JSON list of C-alpha atoms in Angstrom, two decimals:
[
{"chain": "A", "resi": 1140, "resn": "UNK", "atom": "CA", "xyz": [16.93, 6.27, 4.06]},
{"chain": "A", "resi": 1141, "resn": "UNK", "atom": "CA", "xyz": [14.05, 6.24, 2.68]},
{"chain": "A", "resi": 1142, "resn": "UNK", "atom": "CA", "xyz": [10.37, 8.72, 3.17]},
{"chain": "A", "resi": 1143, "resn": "UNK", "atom": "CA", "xyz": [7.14, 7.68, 2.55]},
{"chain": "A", "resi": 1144, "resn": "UNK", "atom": "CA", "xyz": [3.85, 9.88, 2.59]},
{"chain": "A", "resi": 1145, "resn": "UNK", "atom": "CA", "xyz": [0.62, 8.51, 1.69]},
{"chain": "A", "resi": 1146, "resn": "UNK", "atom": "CA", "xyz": [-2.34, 10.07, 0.87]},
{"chain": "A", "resi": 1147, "resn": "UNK", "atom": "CA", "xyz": [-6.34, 9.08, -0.41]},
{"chain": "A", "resi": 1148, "resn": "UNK", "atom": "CA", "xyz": [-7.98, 7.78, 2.47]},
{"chain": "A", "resi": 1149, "resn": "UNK", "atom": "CA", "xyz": [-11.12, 8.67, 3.86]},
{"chain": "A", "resi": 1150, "resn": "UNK", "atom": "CA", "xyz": [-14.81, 8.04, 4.95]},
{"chain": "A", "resi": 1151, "resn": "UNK", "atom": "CA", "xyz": [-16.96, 6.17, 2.24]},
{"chain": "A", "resi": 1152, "resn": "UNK", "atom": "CA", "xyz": [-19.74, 3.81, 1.69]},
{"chain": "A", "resi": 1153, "resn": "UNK", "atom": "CA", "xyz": [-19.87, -0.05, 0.96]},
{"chain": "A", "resi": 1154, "resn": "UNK", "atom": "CA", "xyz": [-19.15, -0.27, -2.55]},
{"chain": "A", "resi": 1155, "resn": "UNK", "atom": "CA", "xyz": [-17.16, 2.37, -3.28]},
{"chain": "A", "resi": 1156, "resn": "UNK", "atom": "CA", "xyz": [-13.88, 2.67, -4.58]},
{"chain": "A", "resi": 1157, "resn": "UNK", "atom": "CA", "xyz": [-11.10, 4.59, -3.53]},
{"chain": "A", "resi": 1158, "resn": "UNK", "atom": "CA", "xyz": [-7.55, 5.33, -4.23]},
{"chain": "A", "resi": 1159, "resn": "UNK", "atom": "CA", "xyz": [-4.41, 5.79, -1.98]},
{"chain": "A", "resi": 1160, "resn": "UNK", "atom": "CA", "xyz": [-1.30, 7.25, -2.76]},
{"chain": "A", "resi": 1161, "resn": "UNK", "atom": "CA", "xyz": [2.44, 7.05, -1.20]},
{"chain": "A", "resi": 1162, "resn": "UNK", "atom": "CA", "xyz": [4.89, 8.99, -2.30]},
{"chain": "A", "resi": 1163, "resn": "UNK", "atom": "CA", "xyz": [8.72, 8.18, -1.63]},
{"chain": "A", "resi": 1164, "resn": "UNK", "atom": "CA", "xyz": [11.66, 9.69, -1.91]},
{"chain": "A", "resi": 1165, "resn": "UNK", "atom": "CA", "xyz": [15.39, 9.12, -0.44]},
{"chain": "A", "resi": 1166, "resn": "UNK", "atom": "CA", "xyz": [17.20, 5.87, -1.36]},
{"chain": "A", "resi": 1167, "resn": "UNK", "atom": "CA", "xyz": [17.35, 4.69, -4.94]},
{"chain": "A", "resi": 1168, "resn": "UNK", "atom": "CA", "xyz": [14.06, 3.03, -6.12]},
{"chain": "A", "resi": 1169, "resn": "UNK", "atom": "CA", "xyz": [15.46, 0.52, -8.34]},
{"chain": "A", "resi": 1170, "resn": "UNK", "atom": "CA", "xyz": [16.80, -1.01, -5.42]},
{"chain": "A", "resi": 1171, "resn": "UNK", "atom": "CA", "xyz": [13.69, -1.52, -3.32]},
{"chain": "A", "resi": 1172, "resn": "UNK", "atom": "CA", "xyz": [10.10, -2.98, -3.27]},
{"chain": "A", "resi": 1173, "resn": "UNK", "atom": "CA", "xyz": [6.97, -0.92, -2.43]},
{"chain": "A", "resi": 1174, "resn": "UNK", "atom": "CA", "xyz": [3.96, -1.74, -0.62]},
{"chain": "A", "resi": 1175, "resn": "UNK", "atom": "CA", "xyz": [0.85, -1.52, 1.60]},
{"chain": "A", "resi": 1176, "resn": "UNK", "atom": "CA", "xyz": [0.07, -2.73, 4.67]},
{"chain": "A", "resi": 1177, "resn": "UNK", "atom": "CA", "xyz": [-3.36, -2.29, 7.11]},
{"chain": "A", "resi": 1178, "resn": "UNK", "atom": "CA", "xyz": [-4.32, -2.52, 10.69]},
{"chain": "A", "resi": 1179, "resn": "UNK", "atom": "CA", "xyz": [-7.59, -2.56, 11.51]},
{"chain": "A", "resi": 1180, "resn": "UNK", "atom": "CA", "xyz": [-8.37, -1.79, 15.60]},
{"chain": "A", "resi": 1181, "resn": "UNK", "atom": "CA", "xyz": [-7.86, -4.94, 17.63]},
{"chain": "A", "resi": 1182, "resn": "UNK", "atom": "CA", "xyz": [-6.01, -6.66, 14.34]},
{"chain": "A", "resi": 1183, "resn": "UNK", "atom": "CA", "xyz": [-2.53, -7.05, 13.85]},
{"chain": "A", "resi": 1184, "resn": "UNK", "atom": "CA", "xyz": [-1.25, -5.05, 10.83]},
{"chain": "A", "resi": 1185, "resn": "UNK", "atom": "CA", "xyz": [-1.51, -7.35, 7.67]},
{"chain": "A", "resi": 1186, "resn": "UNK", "atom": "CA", "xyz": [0.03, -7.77, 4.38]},
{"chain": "A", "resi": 1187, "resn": "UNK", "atom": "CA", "xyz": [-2.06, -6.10, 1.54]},
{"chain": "A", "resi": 1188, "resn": "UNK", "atom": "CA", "xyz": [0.02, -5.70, -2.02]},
{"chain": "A", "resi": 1189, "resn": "UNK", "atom": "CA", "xyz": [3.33, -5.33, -2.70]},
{"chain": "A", "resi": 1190, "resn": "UNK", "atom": "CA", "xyz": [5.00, -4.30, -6.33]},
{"chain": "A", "resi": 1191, "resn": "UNK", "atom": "CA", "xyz": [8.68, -4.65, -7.63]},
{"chain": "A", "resi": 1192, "resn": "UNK", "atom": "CA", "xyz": [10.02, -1.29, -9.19]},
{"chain": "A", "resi": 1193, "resn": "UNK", "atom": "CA", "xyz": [9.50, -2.23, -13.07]},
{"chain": "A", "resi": 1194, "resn": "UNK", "atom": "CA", "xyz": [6.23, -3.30, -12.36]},
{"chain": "A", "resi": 1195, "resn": "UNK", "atom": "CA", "xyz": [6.58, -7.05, -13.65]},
{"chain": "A", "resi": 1196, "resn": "UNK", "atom": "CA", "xyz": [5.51, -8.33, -10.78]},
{"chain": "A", "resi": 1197, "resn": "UNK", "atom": "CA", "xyz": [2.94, -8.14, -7.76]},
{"chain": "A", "resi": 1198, "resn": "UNK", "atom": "CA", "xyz": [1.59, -9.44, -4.93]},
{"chain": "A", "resi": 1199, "resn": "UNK", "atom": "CA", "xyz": [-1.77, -9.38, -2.97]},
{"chain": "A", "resi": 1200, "resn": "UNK", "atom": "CA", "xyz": [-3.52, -10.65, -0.35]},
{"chain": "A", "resi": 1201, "resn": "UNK", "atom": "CA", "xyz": [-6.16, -13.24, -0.86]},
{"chain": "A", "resi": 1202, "resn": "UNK", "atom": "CA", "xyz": [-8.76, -10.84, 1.00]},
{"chain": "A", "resi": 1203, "resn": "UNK", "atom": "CA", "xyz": [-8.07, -8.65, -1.69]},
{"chain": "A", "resi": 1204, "resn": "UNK", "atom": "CA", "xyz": [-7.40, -9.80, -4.73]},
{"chain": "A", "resi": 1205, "resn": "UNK", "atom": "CA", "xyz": [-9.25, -9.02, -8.08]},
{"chain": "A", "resi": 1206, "resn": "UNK", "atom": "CA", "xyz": [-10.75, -5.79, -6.38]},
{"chain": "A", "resi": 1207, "resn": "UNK", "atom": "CA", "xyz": [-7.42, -4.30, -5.23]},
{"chain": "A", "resi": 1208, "resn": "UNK", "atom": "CA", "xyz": [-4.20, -2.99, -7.37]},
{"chain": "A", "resi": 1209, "resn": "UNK", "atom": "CA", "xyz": [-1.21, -1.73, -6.72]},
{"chain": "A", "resi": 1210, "resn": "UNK", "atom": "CA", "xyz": [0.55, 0.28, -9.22]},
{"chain": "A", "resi": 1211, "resn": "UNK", "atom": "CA", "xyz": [3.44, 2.11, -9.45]},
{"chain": "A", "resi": 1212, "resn": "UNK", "atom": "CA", "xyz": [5.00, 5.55, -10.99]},
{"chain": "A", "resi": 1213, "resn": "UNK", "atom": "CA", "xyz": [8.71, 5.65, -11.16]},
{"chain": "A", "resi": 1214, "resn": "UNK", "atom": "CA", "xyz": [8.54, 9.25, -12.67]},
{"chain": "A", "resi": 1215, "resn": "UNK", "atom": "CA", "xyz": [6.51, 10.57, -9.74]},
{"chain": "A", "resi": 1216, "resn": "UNK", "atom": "CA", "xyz": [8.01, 8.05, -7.58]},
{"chain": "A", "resi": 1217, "resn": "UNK", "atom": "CA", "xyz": [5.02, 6.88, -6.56]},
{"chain": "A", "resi": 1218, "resn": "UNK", "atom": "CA", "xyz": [2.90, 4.16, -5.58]},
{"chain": "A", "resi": 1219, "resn": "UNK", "atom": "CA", "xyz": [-1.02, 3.39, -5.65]},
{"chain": "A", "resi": 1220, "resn": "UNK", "atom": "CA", "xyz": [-3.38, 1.27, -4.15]},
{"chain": "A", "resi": 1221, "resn": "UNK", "atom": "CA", "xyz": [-6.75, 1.51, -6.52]},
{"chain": "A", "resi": 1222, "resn": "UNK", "atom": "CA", "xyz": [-9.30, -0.35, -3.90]},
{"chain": "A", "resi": 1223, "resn": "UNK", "atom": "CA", "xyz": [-12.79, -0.87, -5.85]},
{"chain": "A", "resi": 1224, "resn": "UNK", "atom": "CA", "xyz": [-15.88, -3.16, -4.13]},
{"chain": "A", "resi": 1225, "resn": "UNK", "atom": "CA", "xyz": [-14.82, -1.47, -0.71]},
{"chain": "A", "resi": 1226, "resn": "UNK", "atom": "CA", "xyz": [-16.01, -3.49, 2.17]},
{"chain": "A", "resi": 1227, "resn": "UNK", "atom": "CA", "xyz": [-16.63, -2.57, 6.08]},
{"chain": "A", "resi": 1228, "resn": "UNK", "atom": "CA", "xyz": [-14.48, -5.26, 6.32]},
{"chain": "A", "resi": 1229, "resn": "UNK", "atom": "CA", "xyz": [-11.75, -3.13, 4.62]},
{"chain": "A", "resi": 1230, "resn": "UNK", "atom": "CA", "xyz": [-11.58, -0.20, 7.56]},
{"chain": "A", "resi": 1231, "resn": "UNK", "atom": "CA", "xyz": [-8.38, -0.04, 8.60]},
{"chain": "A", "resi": 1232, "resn": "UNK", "atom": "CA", "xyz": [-5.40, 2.88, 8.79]},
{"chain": "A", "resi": 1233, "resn": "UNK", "atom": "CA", "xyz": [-3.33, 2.44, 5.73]},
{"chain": "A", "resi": 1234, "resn": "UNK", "atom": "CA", "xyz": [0.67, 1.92, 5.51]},
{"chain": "A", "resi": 1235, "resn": "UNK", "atom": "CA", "xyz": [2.82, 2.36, 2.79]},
{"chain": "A", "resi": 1236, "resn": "UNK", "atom": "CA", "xyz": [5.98, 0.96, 3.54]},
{"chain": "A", "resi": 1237, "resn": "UNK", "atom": "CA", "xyz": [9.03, 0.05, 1.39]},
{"chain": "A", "resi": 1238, "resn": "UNK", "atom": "CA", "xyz": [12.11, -2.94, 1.80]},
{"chain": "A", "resi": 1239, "resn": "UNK", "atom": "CA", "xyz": [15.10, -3.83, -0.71]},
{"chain": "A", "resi": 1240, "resn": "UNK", "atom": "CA", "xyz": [14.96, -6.61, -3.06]},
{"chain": "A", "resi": 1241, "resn": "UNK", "atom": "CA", "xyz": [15.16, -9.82, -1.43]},
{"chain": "A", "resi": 1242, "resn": "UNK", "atom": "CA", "xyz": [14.70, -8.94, 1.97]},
{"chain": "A", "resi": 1243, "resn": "UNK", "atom": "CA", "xyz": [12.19, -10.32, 4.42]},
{"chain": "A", "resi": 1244, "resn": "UNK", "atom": "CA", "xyz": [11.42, -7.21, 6.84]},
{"chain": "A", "resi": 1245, "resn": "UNK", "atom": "CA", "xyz": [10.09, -3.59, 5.53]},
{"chain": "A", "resi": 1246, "resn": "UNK", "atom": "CA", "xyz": [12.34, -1.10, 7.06]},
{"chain": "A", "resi": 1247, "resn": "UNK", "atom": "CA", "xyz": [10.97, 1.63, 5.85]},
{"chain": "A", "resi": 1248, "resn": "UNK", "atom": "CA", "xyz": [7.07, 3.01, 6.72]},
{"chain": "A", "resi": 1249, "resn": "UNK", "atom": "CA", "xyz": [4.88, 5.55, 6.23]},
{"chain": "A", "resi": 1250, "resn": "UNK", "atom": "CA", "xyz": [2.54, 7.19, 9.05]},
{"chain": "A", "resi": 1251, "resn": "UNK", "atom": "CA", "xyz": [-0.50, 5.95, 7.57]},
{"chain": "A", "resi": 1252, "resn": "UNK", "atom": "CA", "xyz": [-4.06, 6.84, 6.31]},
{"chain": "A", "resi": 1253, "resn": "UNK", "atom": "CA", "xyz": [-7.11, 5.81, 7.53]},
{"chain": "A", "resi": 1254, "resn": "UNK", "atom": "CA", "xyz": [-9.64, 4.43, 5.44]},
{"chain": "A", "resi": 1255, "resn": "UNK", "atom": "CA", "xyz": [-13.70, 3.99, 6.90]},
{"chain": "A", "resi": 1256, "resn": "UNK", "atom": "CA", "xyz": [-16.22, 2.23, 4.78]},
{"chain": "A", "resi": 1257, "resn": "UNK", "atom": "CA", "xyz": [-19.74, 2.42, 6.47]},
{"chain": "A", "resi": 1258, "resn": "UNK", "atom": "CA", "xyz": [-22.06, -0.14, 5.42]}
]
């Protein structure tokens, strides 16, 4: 089994950046892929970045790419979503969820953080 808590989001302004946080423990995280999901209200909940567990490589939405990334700490156990050129377009609660290599579905989720940019 595996836990995941994130943490960052908030309330802030077109433009802005801002920073999530999920931290995991349980399982062993060699053996699994990180990453973030979002919902936004009346959306179905959407793919955002995803990272393998030495870092080589990432994913990302096209809605996101070049102002998103998604890093991760295997000290801490940790992963981050650095978001900069926030959008309004970007409000949505936050997931952090986690799968194993090679699998399609994400087993594993956080309960979320919300994240409000006002324009």
């Amino acid at each position: 089994q595996v836990q995941l808590r994130e943490s960052g989001g908030g309330l802030v302004q077109d433009g802005a950046s801002l920073r999530l946080s999920c931290a995991a423990s349980g399982g062993t995280p060699s053996n699994y892929v990180l990453g973030w999901f979002r919902q936004a209200p009346g959306k179905e909940r959407e793919f955002v970045a995803a990272i393998v567990y030495n870092a080589m490589s990432t994913a990302y939405a096209d809605s996101v790419k070049g102002r998103f990334t998604i890093s991760r700490d295997n000290a801490r156990n940790t992963v981050y979503l650095q978001m900069n050129s926030l959008t309004p377009d970007d409000t949505a609660a936050y997931y952090c969820a986690a799968k194993f290599r090679g699998a399609q579905e994400w087993p594993y989720w956080g309960q979320g953080t919300q994240v409000t940019v006002s324009s």
